Coordinates of C-alpha atoms in Angstrom, one line a residue:
M242 CA 37.1 -3.2 -1.1
S243 CA 38.9 -0.7 1.1
R244 CA 42.7 -0.2 1.4
A245 CA 44.9 2.1 3.4
V246 CA 46.1 5.2 1.6
S247 CA 48.2 8.2 2.6
L248 CA 46.8 11.3 1.0
N249 CA 48.2 14.7 1.8
L250 CA 45.4 17.3 1.7
A251 CA 45.9 20.9 2.7
G252 CA 49.4 19.9 3.7
A253 CA 48.7 17.3 6.4
A254 CA 48.1 13.6 6.2
L255 CA 45.1 12.4 8.1
T256 CA 45.7 9.8 10.8
Q257 CA 42.9 7.5 12.1
K258 CA 42.4 9.7 15.2
S259 CA 42.5 13.0 13.3
A260 CA 40.3 11.5 10.6
E261 CA 37.6 10.7 13.2
K262 CA 37.8 14.2 14.6
A263 CA 37.8 15.8 11.2
Y264 CA 34.7 14.0 10.1
F265 CA 32.7 13.8 13.3
G266 CA 33.8 16.9 15.1
S267 CA 35.5 17.3 18.5
N268 CA 33.5 14.5 20.3
K269 CA 34.7 11.0 19.7
P270 CA 32.0 9.3 17.6
Q271 CA 32.0 5.8 19.0
L272 CA 30.1 5.4 22.2
K273 CA 29.3 2.4 24.4
C274 CA 25.7 1.4 23.9
V275 CA 25.2 -2.0 25.7
N276 CA 25.4 -3.4 29.1
Q277 CA 24.4 -0.2 30.7
I278 CA 22.0 0.4 33.6
W279 CA 18.5 1.6 32.6
D280 CA 17.9 5.1 33.8
E281 CA 14.2 5.9 33.2
D282 CA 14.5 9.5 34.1
K283 CA 17.3 10.2 31.6
F284 CA 15.3 8.7 28.8
W285 CA 12.1 10.6 29.5
N286 CA 14.1 13.8 30.2
W287 CA 15.3 13.4 26.6
A288 CA 11.9 12.6 25.4
Q289 CA 10.2 15.5 27.1
G290 CA 13.0 17.7 25.7
I291 CA 11.6 17.2 22.3
G292 CA 8.0 17.7 23.4
L293 CA 6.9 14.2 24.3
P294 CA 4.6 13.3 27.2
Q295 CA 5.8 10.8 29.7
P296 CA 4.0 7.5 30.1
K297 CA 4.1 5.7 33.3
L298 CA 6.4 2.7 33.5
S299 CA 5.0 0.0 35.8
K300 CA 5.2 -3.8 36.4
Q301 CA 2.5 -6.3 35.6
S302 CA 1.4 -8.4 38.5
G303 CA 3.2 -11.7 38.3
D304 CA 5.2 -10.7 35.2
S305 CA 8.7 -9.4 35.0
Q306 CA 8.1 -7.6 31.8
N307 CA 7.2 -3.9 31.7
M308 CA 4.1 -2.2 30.3
L309 CA 3.8 1.3 29.1
I310 CA 0.7 3.0 30.4
D311 CA -0.4 6.4 29.3
E312 CA -1.1 8.4 32.5
E313 CA -4.0 10.4 31.0
S314 CA -5.9 7.6 29.2
G315 CA -4.7 4.6 31.2
D316 CA -4.3 2.7 27.9
E317 CA -1.6 0.0 28.1
G318 CA 1.0 -0.2 25.5
P319 CA 2.7 -3.3 24.1
V320 CA 5.0 -5.5 26.2
V321 CA 8.5 -4.2 26.3
D322 CA 12.0 -5.5 26.8
E323 CA 15.0 -3.4 27.7
Q324 CA 17.8 -2.9 25.2
A325 CA 20.8 -0.6 25.8
M326 CA 21.4 2.3 23.5
T327 CA 22.6 5.9 23.8
H328 CA 20.8 9.2 23.6
K329 CA 21.7 12.7 23.0
V330 CA 20.9 15.1 25.8
A331 CA 21.1 18.8 26.2
G332 CA 24.2 20.8 25.5
Q333 CA 25.7 18.2 23.1
Q334 CA 26.8 16.0 26.1
W335 CA 26.6 12.2 25.7
E336 CA 25.5 9.6 28.1
S337 CA 24.8 5.9 27.8
F338 CA 21.7 4.3 29.3
T339 CA 19.1 1.7 28.5
V340 CA 16.1 2.5 26.4
P341 CA 13.0 0.3 26.3
T342 CA 11.8 -1.0 22.9
H343 CA 8.4 -2.2 22.1
K344 CA 6.3 -4.1 19.5
S345 CA 4.7 -2.4 16.5
E346 CA 2.2 -3.5 13.9
F347 CA 4.1 -2.6 10.9
V348 CA 7.5 -1.1 11.9
G349 CA 10.1 -3.8 12.4
G350 CA 13.0 -4.1 14.6
I351 CA 15.9 -2.2 16.0
F352 CA 18.7 -3.8 18.0
G353 CA 17.0 -7.1 17.7
L354 CA 13.6 -5.9 18.9
D355 CA 10.6 -4.2 17.4
A356 CA 10.7 -0.4 17.2
W357 CA 7.5 0.5 18.9
D358 CA 9.3 3.1 21.1
F359 CA 10.5 5.0 18.0
E360 CA 7.0 4.8 16.6
Y361 CA 5.8 6.2 19.9
V362 CA 8.1 9.2 19.6
N363 CA 7.0 9.6 16.0
A364 CA 3.3 9.3 16.7
T365 CA 3.5 11.6 19.6
W366 CA 5.2 14.3 17.6
I367 CA 2.6 13.8 14.8
T368 CA -0.2 14.4 17.3
G369 CA 1.3 17.7 18.2
R370 CA 1.9 18.6 14.6
K371 CA -1.7 17.6 13.6
A372 CA -3.2 20.1 16.1
V373 CA -1.1 22.9 14.6
A374 CA -1.9 21.8 11.1
D375 CA -5.6 21.6 11.8
A376 CA -5.6 25.1 13.0
A377 CA -3.9 26.3 9.9
L378 CA -6.2 24.3 7.7
E379 CA -9.2 25.8 9.4
T380 CA -7.9 29.3 8.9
W381 CA -7.2 28.6 5.2
L382 CA -10.7 27.1 4.7
A383 CA -12.3 30.2 6.3
T384 CA -10.9 32.3 3.5
V385 CA -11.7 30.0 0.5
L386 CA -14.7 27.9 1.6
P387 CA -16.0 29.6 4.7
T388 CA -19.3 27.7 5.0
V389 CA -17.7 24.2 5.1
D390 CA -18.0 22.2 8.3
T391 CA -14.6 22.1 10.0
S392 CA -15.5 20.0 13.0
S393 CA -13.4 17.2 11.5
L394 CA -10.3 17.8 9.4
P395 CA -8.2 15.5 7.2
T396 CA -4.5 14.8 7.6
L397 CA -2.7 16.4 4.6
A398 CA 0.7 15.4 3.0
L399 CA 2.7 16.9 0.3
S400 CA 4.9 14.8 -2.0
I401 CA 7.4 16.3 -4.5
S402 CA 9.0 14.1 -7.1
G403 CA 12.5 13.7 -8.4
G404 CA 13.8 15.5 -11.4
G405 CA 17.0 17.3 -10.4
F406 CA 17.0 21.1 -10.5
R407 CA 13.8 21.1 -12.5
S408 CA 12.0 19.5 -9.6
L409 CA 13.8 21.6 -6.9
L410 CA 12.8 24.9 -8.6
T411 CA 9.3 23.9 -9.7
G412 CA 8.6 22.3 -6.3
A413 CA 10.0 25.4 -4.6
G414 CA 7.4 27.5 -6.6
V415 CA 4.6 25.1 -5.5
I416 CA 5.7 25.4 -1.8
Q417 CA 6.0 29.2 -2.1
A418 CA 2.4 29.4 -3.4
L419 CA 1.2 27.3 -0.5
D420 CA 3.2 29.1 2.2
G421 CA 1.2 31.7 4.1
R422 CA 4.4 33.6 4.9
D423 CA 5.5 33.9 1.3
S424 CA 2.4 34.2 -0.9
T425 CA -0.9 36.0 -1.4
L426 CA -2.3 33.5 -3.8
S427 CA -5.5 31.6 -3.0
T428 CA -3.4 28.6 -1.9
A429 CA -1.4 30.6 0.6
G430 CA -1.5 29.0 4.1
L431 CA -2.0 25.4 2.9
Y432 CA 1.7 24.5 3.5
Q433 CA 1.2 25.3 7.1
A434 CA -1.6 22.7 7.1
M435 CA 0.6 19.8 5.9
T436 CA 1.4 17.1 8.5
Y437 CA 3.9 15.4 6.2
H438 CA 6.2 16.5 3.4
A439 CA 8.1 13.9 1.4
G440 CA 10.7 14.4 -1.3
L441 CA 12.8 12.2 -3.6
S442 CA 16.0 13.1 -5.5
G443 CA 15.4 16.7 -6.7
G444 CA 12.4 16.9 -4.4
A445 CA 14.7 15.7 -1.6
W446 CA 17.2 18.5 -2.4
L447 CA 14.5 21.0 -1.9
L448 CA 13.2 19.4 1.3
S449 CA 16.8 19.1 2.7
A450 CA 17.5 22.8 2.0
I451 CA 14.3 23.8 3.8
A452 CA 14.6 21.4 6.7
A453 CA 18.3 21.9 7.4
E454 CA 17.7 25.7 7.5
N455 CA 14.8 25.4 9.9
W456 CA 12.2 26.1 7.2
P457 CA 13.0 29.5 5.7
T458 CA 10.8 31.0 3.0
I459 CA 11.5 30.1 -0.6
S460 CA 12.0 33.8 -1.3
S461 CA 14.8 33.9 1.2
L462 CA 16.6 30.9 -0.3
R463 CA 16.1 32.2 -3.8
D464 CA 17.4 35.7 -3.1
N465 CA 20.2 34.9 -0.7
V466 CA 21.5 31.6 -2.1
W467 CA 20.1 30.1 -5.2
E468 CA 20.2 32.9 -7.7
T469 CA 24.0 33.2 -7.2
Q470 CA 24.9 29.5 -6.6
F471 CA 22.8 28.0 -9.4
A472 CA 24.4 30.3 -11.9
G473 CA 27.8 29.0 -11.1
G474 CA 27.0 25.3 -11.6
I475 CA 27.7 22.5 -9.3
L476 CA 30.1 20.5 -11.4
N477 CA 31.7 23.3 -13.3
S478 CA 35.4 23.2 -12.7
S479 CA 35.6 27.0 -13.1
S480 CA 32.9 27.6 -10.5
A481 CA 34.3 29.7 -7.6
T482 CA 32.2 27.8 -5.1
T483 CA 33.4 24.3 -6.1
V484 CA 37.0 25.2 -6.6
S485 CA 37.3 27.0 -3.3
N486 CA 35.8 24.0 -1.5
Y487 CA 37.2 20.9 -3.3
V488 CA 40.1 20.5 -0.9
E489 CA 37.7 20.7 2.1
I490 CA 35.3 18.2 0.5
A491 CA 38.1 15.8 -0.4
S492 CA 39.5 16.1 3.1
D493 CA 36.1 15.1 4.6
V494 CA 35.8 12.2 2.3
V495 CA 39.2 10.8 3.2
A496 CA 38.4 11.4 6.9
K497 CA 35.2 9.4 6.6
A498 CA 37.1 6.5 4.9
K499 CA 39.9 6.6 7.5
A500 CA 37.4 6.5 10.3
G501 CA 36.4 3.1 8.9
F502 CA 33.3 3.8 6.9
P503 CA 32.5 2.9 3.3
I504 CA 32.6 5.8 0.9
S505 CA 31.5 6.4 -2.7
L506 CA 30.9 9.2 -5.1
T507 CA 27.8 9.9 -3.1
D508 CA 29.9 11.6 -0.5
P509 CA 31.4 14.3 -2.7
W510 CA 28.2 14.5 -4.7
G511 CA 26.1 15.3 -1.6
R512 CA 28.7 17.8 -0.4
M513 CA 28.8 19.7 -3.7
L514 CA 25.0 19.7 -3.9
S515 CA 24.7 21.1 -0.3
Y516 CA 27.0 24.0 -1.2
Q517 CA 24.5 24.9 -3.9
F518 CA 21.3 24.7 -1.8
M519 CA 22.2 25.7 1.8
S520 CA 22.8 29.3 3.1
D521 CA 25.5 28.0 5.4
S522 CA 28.9 28.9 4.0
E523 CA 30.0 25.3 4.3
G524 CA 26.9 23.8 2.9
A525 CA 25.4 22.9 6.3
V526 CA 28.1 20.2 6.6
D527 CA 27.5 19.8 10.4
V528 CA 23.8 19.3 10.1
T529 CA 22.5 15.7 10.3
M530 CA 19.1 14.3 9.5
S531 CA 18.5 13.6 13.2
D532 CA 19.5 17.2 14.1
V533 CA 16.4 18.4 12.3
A534 CA 14.4 17.0 15.3
S535 CA 16.0 19.7 17.5
L536 CA 15.3 22.7 15.3
S537 CA 12.8 25.2 16.7
N538 CA 10.2 25.0 13.9
F539 CA 10.2 21.2 14.4
T540 CA 10.1 21.1 18.1
S541 CA 7.2 23.7 18.1
Y542 CA 5.3 21.6 15.5
N543 CA 5.4 24.5 13.1
A544 CA 6.7 22.4 10.2
P545 CA 5.5 19.2 8.5
F546 CA 7.3 15.9 9.2
P547 CA 10.1 15.6 6.5
I548 CA 10.6 12.2 4.7
I549 CA 13.3 11.6 2.2
T550 CA 13.2 8.3 0.1
A551 CA 15.7 6.3 -1.9
S552 CA 15.7 2.8 -3.4
K553 CA 17.2 -0.5 -2.4
I554 CA 19.2 -2.2 -5.1
S555 CA 20.3 -5.8 -5.2
R556 CA 24.0 -5.4 -6.0
S557 CA 24.7 -9.1 -5.8
T558 CA 22.4 -9.9 -8.7
G559 CA 24.2 -7.4 -11.0
E560 CA 21.2 -5.1 -11.5
C561 CA 21.9 -1.8 -13.2
A562 CA 18.7 -0.4 -11.7
P563 CA 16.2 -1.4 -9.0
Q564 CA 13.2 -3.5 -10.0
V565 CA 9.9 -1.7 -10.0
N566 CA 8.8 -3.5 -6.8
E567 CA 12.2 -2.9 -5.0
A568 CA 12.1 -1.8 -1.4
I569 CA 12.0 1.9 -0.6
Y570 CA 14.2 3.2 2.2
E571 CA 13.0 6.2 4.2
F572 CA 15.1 8.8 6.0
N573 CA 13.4 11.0 8.6
P574 CA 14.5 12.9 11.7
Y575 CA 13.9 9.9 13.9
E576 CA 14.4 6.8 11.8
F577 CA 16.0 5.1 8.8
G578 CA 14.6 1.9 7.4
S579 CA 11.9 0.4 5.2
W580 CA 8.3 -0.6 5.5
S581 CA 8.8 -3.2 2.8
D582 CA 7.5 -6.8 3.3
D583 CA 11.0 -8.2 3.5
I584 CA 12.7 -5.6 5.7
S585 CA 10.0 -4.0 7.9
A586 CA 12.6 -2.5 10.2
F587 CA 13.9 0.9 11.3
V588 CA 16.9 2.2 13.2
L589 CA 17.3 5.5 14.9
S590 CA 18.7 8.0 12.3
E591 CA 21.1 9.2 14.9
Y592 CA 22.8 5.8 15.0
L593 CA 23.0 5.1 11.3
G594 CA 26.5 3.9 10.6
S595 CA 26.8 1.8 13.8
N596 CA 28.1 -1.7 13.5
I597 CA 24.9 -3.7 14.4
T598 CA 24.6 -7.4 14.0
A599 CA 21.6 -9.5 14.9
G600 CA 20.2 -6.5 16.8
S601 CA 23.2 -6.0 19.0
A602 CA 26.0 -3.4 19.0
S603 CA 29.0 -2.9 21.3
E604 CA 29.4 0.7 20.2
C605 CA 27.1 3.3 18.6
V606 CA 28.2 5.8 16.0
T607 CA 26.7 9.2 15.6
G608 CA 27.1 11.8 12.9
F609 CA 26.8 9.4 9.9
D610 CA 23.4 10.7 8.8
K611 CA 24.7 14.0 7.5
I612 CA 22.0 15.7 5.6
D613 CA 24.3 16.3 2.6
W614 CA 24.9 12.5 2.4
V615 CA 21.1 11.9 2.7
L616 CA 20.2 14.2 -0.2
G617 CA 23.1 12.8 -2.2
T618 CA 21.9 9.3 -1.6
S619 CA 18.3 10.1 -2.7
S620 CA 19.7 11.4 -6.0
M621 CA 22.5 8.8 -6.6
L622 CA 21.8 7.6 -10.2
L623 CA 25.5 7.3 -11.3
N624 CA 25.2 3.5 -10.9
E625 CA 23.1 3.3 -14.1
Y626 CA 25.8 5.1 -16.1
I627 CA 28.6 3.0 -14.6
C628 CA 26.8 -0.2 -15.1
N629 CA 25.4 0.6 -18.5
T630 CA 28.1 2.0 -20.7
S631 CA 25.8 2.1 -23.7
L632 CA 24.2 5.3 -22.1
G633 CA 27.4 7.0 -23.3
L634 CA 28.2 9.0 -20.2
D635 CA 31.6 8.7 -18.5
I636 CA 30.7 9.7 -14.9
T637 CA 34.3 10.3 -14.1
E638 CA 34.1 13.4 -16.3
L639 CA 31.4 14.8 -14.1
F640 CA 33.8 15.1 -11.1
P641 CA 37.3 16.6 -10.9
S642 CA 39.7 13.8 -11.7
S643 CA 41.4 14.2 -8.3
M644 CA 38.1 13.7 -6.5
V645 CA 37.5 10.4 -8.4
K646 CA 41.0 9.2 -7.7
I647 CA 40.5 9.9 -4.0
V648 CA 37.3 7.8 -3.9
E649 CA 39.0 5.1 -5.9
E650 CA 41.7 4.7 -3.3
Y651 CA 39.0 3.2 -1.0
T652 CA 36.2 2.0 -3.2
S653 CA 36.5 0.8 -6.8
A654 CA 34.0 1.0 -9.7
P655 CA 31.2 0.0 -9.9
D656 CA 30.7 0.1 -6.1
Y657 CA 31.5 3.8 -6.0
G658 CA 28.4 4.5 -8.0
Y659 CA 26.1 3.6 -5.1
A660 CA 25.4 5.1 -1.7
L661 CA 26.9 2.8 0.9
V662 CA 26.0 2.5 4.6
P663 CA 26.9 -0.2 7.2
N664 CA 23.8 -2.5 7.3
P665 CA 22.0 -1.9 10.6
F666 CA 19.8 -4.9 9.8
K667 CA 22.6 -7.5 9.3
G668 CA 21.6 -10.8 10.8
Y669 CA 18.2 -9.5 11.7
N670 CA 14.8 -10.7 10.7
S671 CA 11.9 -8.5 11.6
T672 CA 9.0 -10.1 13.4
T673 CA 6.6 -8.0 11.3
A674 CA 8.1 -8.9 8.0
T675 CA 6.0 -11.1 5.8
E676 CA 8.8 -12.3 3.5
A677 CA 12.4 -13.5 4.2
S678 CA 14.9 -10.7 4.6
S679 CA 16.8 -9.9 1.4
I680 CA 19.5 -7.9 3.3
S681 CA 20.2 -9.7 6.5
G682 CA 23.4 -11.2 5.1
L683 CA 24.8 -8.0 3.8
D684 CA 27.6 -6.0 5.5
D685 CA 26.7 -2.8 3.7
L686 CA 23.5 -1.5 2.1
Y687 CA 23.5 -0.3 -1.5
I688 CA 21.1 2.5 -2.1
V689 CA 20.3 4.6 -5.2
D690 CA 18.1 7.3 -6.5
G691 CA 14.5 6.4 -5.7
G692 CA 13.3 7.4 -9.1
E693 CA 15.4 4.7 -10.8
S694 CA 12.6 2.1 -10.3
S695 CA 10.2 4.4 -12.2
R696 CA 8.5 5.3 -9.0
N697 CA 9.7 8.9 -9.1
V698 CA 7.2 10.3 -6.6
P699 CA 7.5 9.3 -2.9
I700 CA 4.0 8.0 -2.4
L701 CA 4.1 4.6 -0.6
P702 CA 5.5 5.7 2.7
L703 CA 2.7 8.2 2.9
L704 CA 0.1 5.4 2.4
E705 CA 1.1 3.6 5.6
P706 CA -2.0 3.1 7.7
T707 CA -0.3 4.3 10.9
R708 CA 0.3 7.7 9.2
N709 CA -3.5 8.1 8.5
V710 CA -3.0 10.5 5.5
S711 CA -6.3 11.5 4.1
V712 CA -5.3 13.9 1.3
L713 CA -2.1 13.6 -0.7
I714 CA -1.0 16.6 -2.8
I715 CA 1.5 15.5 -5.4
N716 CA 3.7 17.8 -7.4
E717 CA 5.2 15.7 -10.2
N718 CA 8.2 17.0 -12.2
S719 CA 9.3 13.8 -13.8
A720 CA 10.8 13.7 -17.3
D721 CA 8.8 10.7 -18.6
T722 CA 8.1 12.1 -22.1
D723 CA 10.4 13.1 -24.9
E724 CA 9.6 16.7 -23.9
Y725 CA 10.7 16.1 -20.3
Y726 CA 7.2 16.3 -18.8
P727 CA 5.5 13.7 -16.6
D728 CA 3.1 11.1 -18.1
G729 CA 1.7 9.9 -14.8
I730 CA 3.4 6.4 -14.7
S731 CA 4.3 7.0 -11.0
L732 CA 0.6 7.1 -10.1
V733 CA -0.1 4.0 -12.1
L734 CA 2.8 2.1 -10.3
A735 CA 1.6 3.4 -6.9
Y736 CA -1.8 2.1 -7.6
E737 CA -0.4 -1.3 -8.6
A738 CA 1.8 -1.5 -5.5
A739 CA -1.2 -0.8 -3.3
Q740 CA -3.3 -3.7 -4.5
T741 CA -2.1 -6.2 -1.9
G742 CA -0.7 -6.4 1.6
H743 CA -1.2 -3.9 4.3
L744 CA -1.5 -1.0 1.7
A745 CA -4.4 -2.7 -0.1
G746 CA -7.0 -0.1 -1.1
R747 CA -5.0 2.9 0.2
F748 CA -4.3 4.4 -3.2
P749 CA -7.2 5.2 -5.6
A750 CA -7.7 3.8 -9.1
V751 CA -6.0 5.8 -11.8
P752 CA -6.3 5.4 -15.6
A753 CA -3.6 4.1 -17.9
V754 CA -0.8 6.4 -18.9
G755 CA -2.1 8.7 -21.7
D756 CA -5.7 8.5 -20.5
F757 CA -5.7 11.4 -18.1
S758 CA -4.5 15.0 -18.2
T759 CA -0.9 15.7 -17.1
S760 CA -1.1 19.4 -18.0
R761 CA -3.5 20.6 -15.3
A762 CA -4.7 19.6 -11.8
Q763 CA -6.7 16.4 -11.4
F764 CA -8.3 14.7 -8.3
F765 CA -8.2 10.9 -7.9
G766 CA -10.2 8.9 -5.4
C767 CA -13.2 11.2 -5.2
D768 CA -15.6 8.2 -5.1
D769 CA -13.3 5.8 -3.2
A770 CA -14.1 6.1 0.5
D771 CA -11.2 4.0 1.7
A772 CA -8.4 5.5 -0.5
V773 CA -6.5 8.7 0.0
T774 CA -7.7 11.6 -2.1
V775 CA -4.9 12.5 -4.5
I776 CA -4.6 16.1 -5.7
Y777 CA -2.3 15.8 -8.7
L778 CA -0.3 18.9 -9.8
P779 CA 1.9 17.9 -12.7
N780 CA 4.6 20.1 -14.1
S781 CA 3.4 22.1 -17.1
D782 CA 4.2 25.4 -18.9
W783 CA 2.1 28.1 -17.4
T784 CA 4.4 31.0 -17.6
F785 CA 7.8 29.4 -18.4
A786 CA 9.1 26.3 -20.3
S787 CA 9.9 24.3 -17.1
N788 CA 10.6 21.1 -19.0
T789 CA 14.4 21.4 -18.5
S790 CA 16.7 18.4 -18.7
T791 CA 17.4 16.6 -15.5
L792 CA 21.1 16.9 -16.3
K793 CA 20.9 20.7 -16.6
L794 CA 23.0 21.8 -13.6
T795 CA 23.3 25.5 -14.3
Y796 CA 20.5 28.1 -14.1
T797 CA 20.8 31.8 -14.5
A798 CA 19.2 34.1 -11.9
N799 CA 16.4 34.8 -14.4
E800 CA 15.9 31.0 -15.1
T801 CA 15.8 30.3 -11.3
D802 CA 13.2 33.1 -10.8
S803 CA 11.1 32.0 -13.8
M804 CA 11.1 28.3 -12.8
I805 CA 9.9 29.2 -9.3
S806 CA 7.2 31.6 -10.7
N807 CA 5.9 28.8 -13.0
G808 CA 5.7 26.6 -9.9
N809 CA 3.5 29.2 -8.3
Q810 CA 1.1 28.9 -11.2
I811 CA 1.1 25.1 -11.1
A812 CA 0.0 25.3 -7.5
A813 CA -2.5 28.1 -8.3
Q814 CA -3.6 26.7 -11.6
G815 CA -2.8 29.8 -13.5
G816 CA -4.5 32.1 -11.0
D817 CA -8.0 30.6 -11.7
G818 CA -10.3 32.6 -9.5
N819 CA -12.2 29.4 -8.5
W820 CA -9.2 27.2 -7.9
G821 CA -8.8 27.9 -4.1
S822 CA -12.4 27.0 -3.4
C823 CA -12.3 24.0 -5.7
L824 CA -9.1 22.7 -4.0
A825 CA -10.9 23.1 -0.7
C826 CA -13.8 21.1 -2.0
G827 CA -11.5 18.2 -3.0
I828 CA -9.7 18.3 0.4
M829 CA -12.9 18.3 2.4
L830 CA -14.9 15.9 0.2
K831 CA -14.5 12.8 2.2
E832 CA -14.4 14.5 5.6
V833 CA -17.9 15.9 5.4
G834 CA -19.4 14.0 2.5
K835 CA -20.3 15.2 -0.9
A836 CA -23.9 16.0 0.0
N837 CA -22.7 18.3 2.8
L838 CA -20.2 20.4 0.8
P839 CA -21.1 24.0 0.1
T840 CA -22.9 25.1 -3.0
G841 CA -20.5 25.3 -5.9
C842 CA -18.5 22.2 -5.0
D843 CA -20.5 20.0 -7.4
A844 CA -19.2 21.9 -10.3
C845 CA -15.7 21.9 -9.0
L846 CA -15.7 18.1 -8.4
S847 CA -17.2 17.5 -11.8
D848 CA -14.4 19.5 -13.4
Y849 CA -11.4 18.1 -11.5
C850 CA -12.4 14.6 -10.3
W851 CA -11.5 11.6 -12.4
S852 CA -13.8 8.7 -12.3
A853 CA -13.7 5.3 -14.2

């Protein structure tokens, strides 16, 4: 698939050595990660550096295996084995040492073992975030529903769908309306109460822009970046931004290929998108998904846990698009992997791109999980147009011809229409998987836009029992109808997917498409004690016709402002004076019980709750 090529970019041909330096920076990216000596202090120094408490490592009597014991509770963790890996420590210095891995109920393996230790890091951070989120939720409730009992509070999550710039701008308006720093609406302060925030495709663009910049306000991004950048257009050959940076983007793509990694049109796609969204002059090119874990608002638990999703596709079967029940891949600051029944495995995001076989690696690679590549991966739908010529779009016309030629030197069509990553689960079968692995024989994973399987809202990862989400707020900006508005099919498919397996009963019943409103807010699961409560906020025209085409890539400053303002009204339901208290009623319904809700909630629930 790949072949050597000598390309002169900016006057200098890239050698293997210079290519590695160009793509990964001054530090050599490949690091020894096996056959090292376990240094417990180094690992827990790193762990404590990101705010994690240190368990006590001790030996069981008569057993050579280790057990983790929490010093405060005395609870014993699962049995562990030692597996060598590397970890990033302070000051961008690198050291190699052994890290213990452990067993997990649902999360599968990493380096041949089960990734309990990464779940431990994740869960420990979530505990810190939940405390901050609870305080924010209690503060918000005091303003909109002051008499409600707050002795027990739910775990909240926000999910924003795909839909290109339409979803980015509408979702931005929703977040702005929920952000206590950036709004005076009745919903202001609720974003601070979210424990999780998931995005897909256009929703992932938005989440990436926020997370990579350490969670600025939407107003700041709108005023300082988006109004100007969106007016130029990402793929407009006359755009000053894209023209001035094409050589740099092309150079980075070649550097990645010469460093030995698979490339595709996802690489320039993600880079060009990042120039549009990020305030950094180079599109936050040096920011990785794993870097987010070191940002101040993340380490202080002042931001929700970001999750970006994309879809697995079975390239070997010749599929143009993923099946509806295809596995979902998840990117977050700690891990990449899938909860699906046939994969059930995760790898540290920091080491994505490493050559791992059967759970072992002689060297670890860092720097592959660049956030521009992740956001490009979540929105990579070019495969459909390459595979299905009847759609009438020549994707090579979307990119400068020189950029396409550069990619073609290393990866030919149709493979260049997918996001490609070395398979970290090659030769590995998770002990927690309930089906045979469909990817263990692959050298590379093929990944596409998560919305291609018609599940255009990232829902399933938020239903995982270990995440304990109680209330899921969904802003859907899909273009299901001829008018480019959502019809709710994503909710129907989520319900169907949660009928069996470990997600059974986690998503509430929803009516068939066409049998519920998609122009105003609606609550689902009000009478289902075991399911999450879904607060559904579909895209609709409150103050502006926000049903723009997914392929609309240019927005004037006025359109940008108007789309965001309309998103405000979606979150605030047109400024309805009762909406804040009604929303609070829905959020607290299952926590305190319907009979214990304040006066007035009955009318709210009657108005917004759907019941069969």
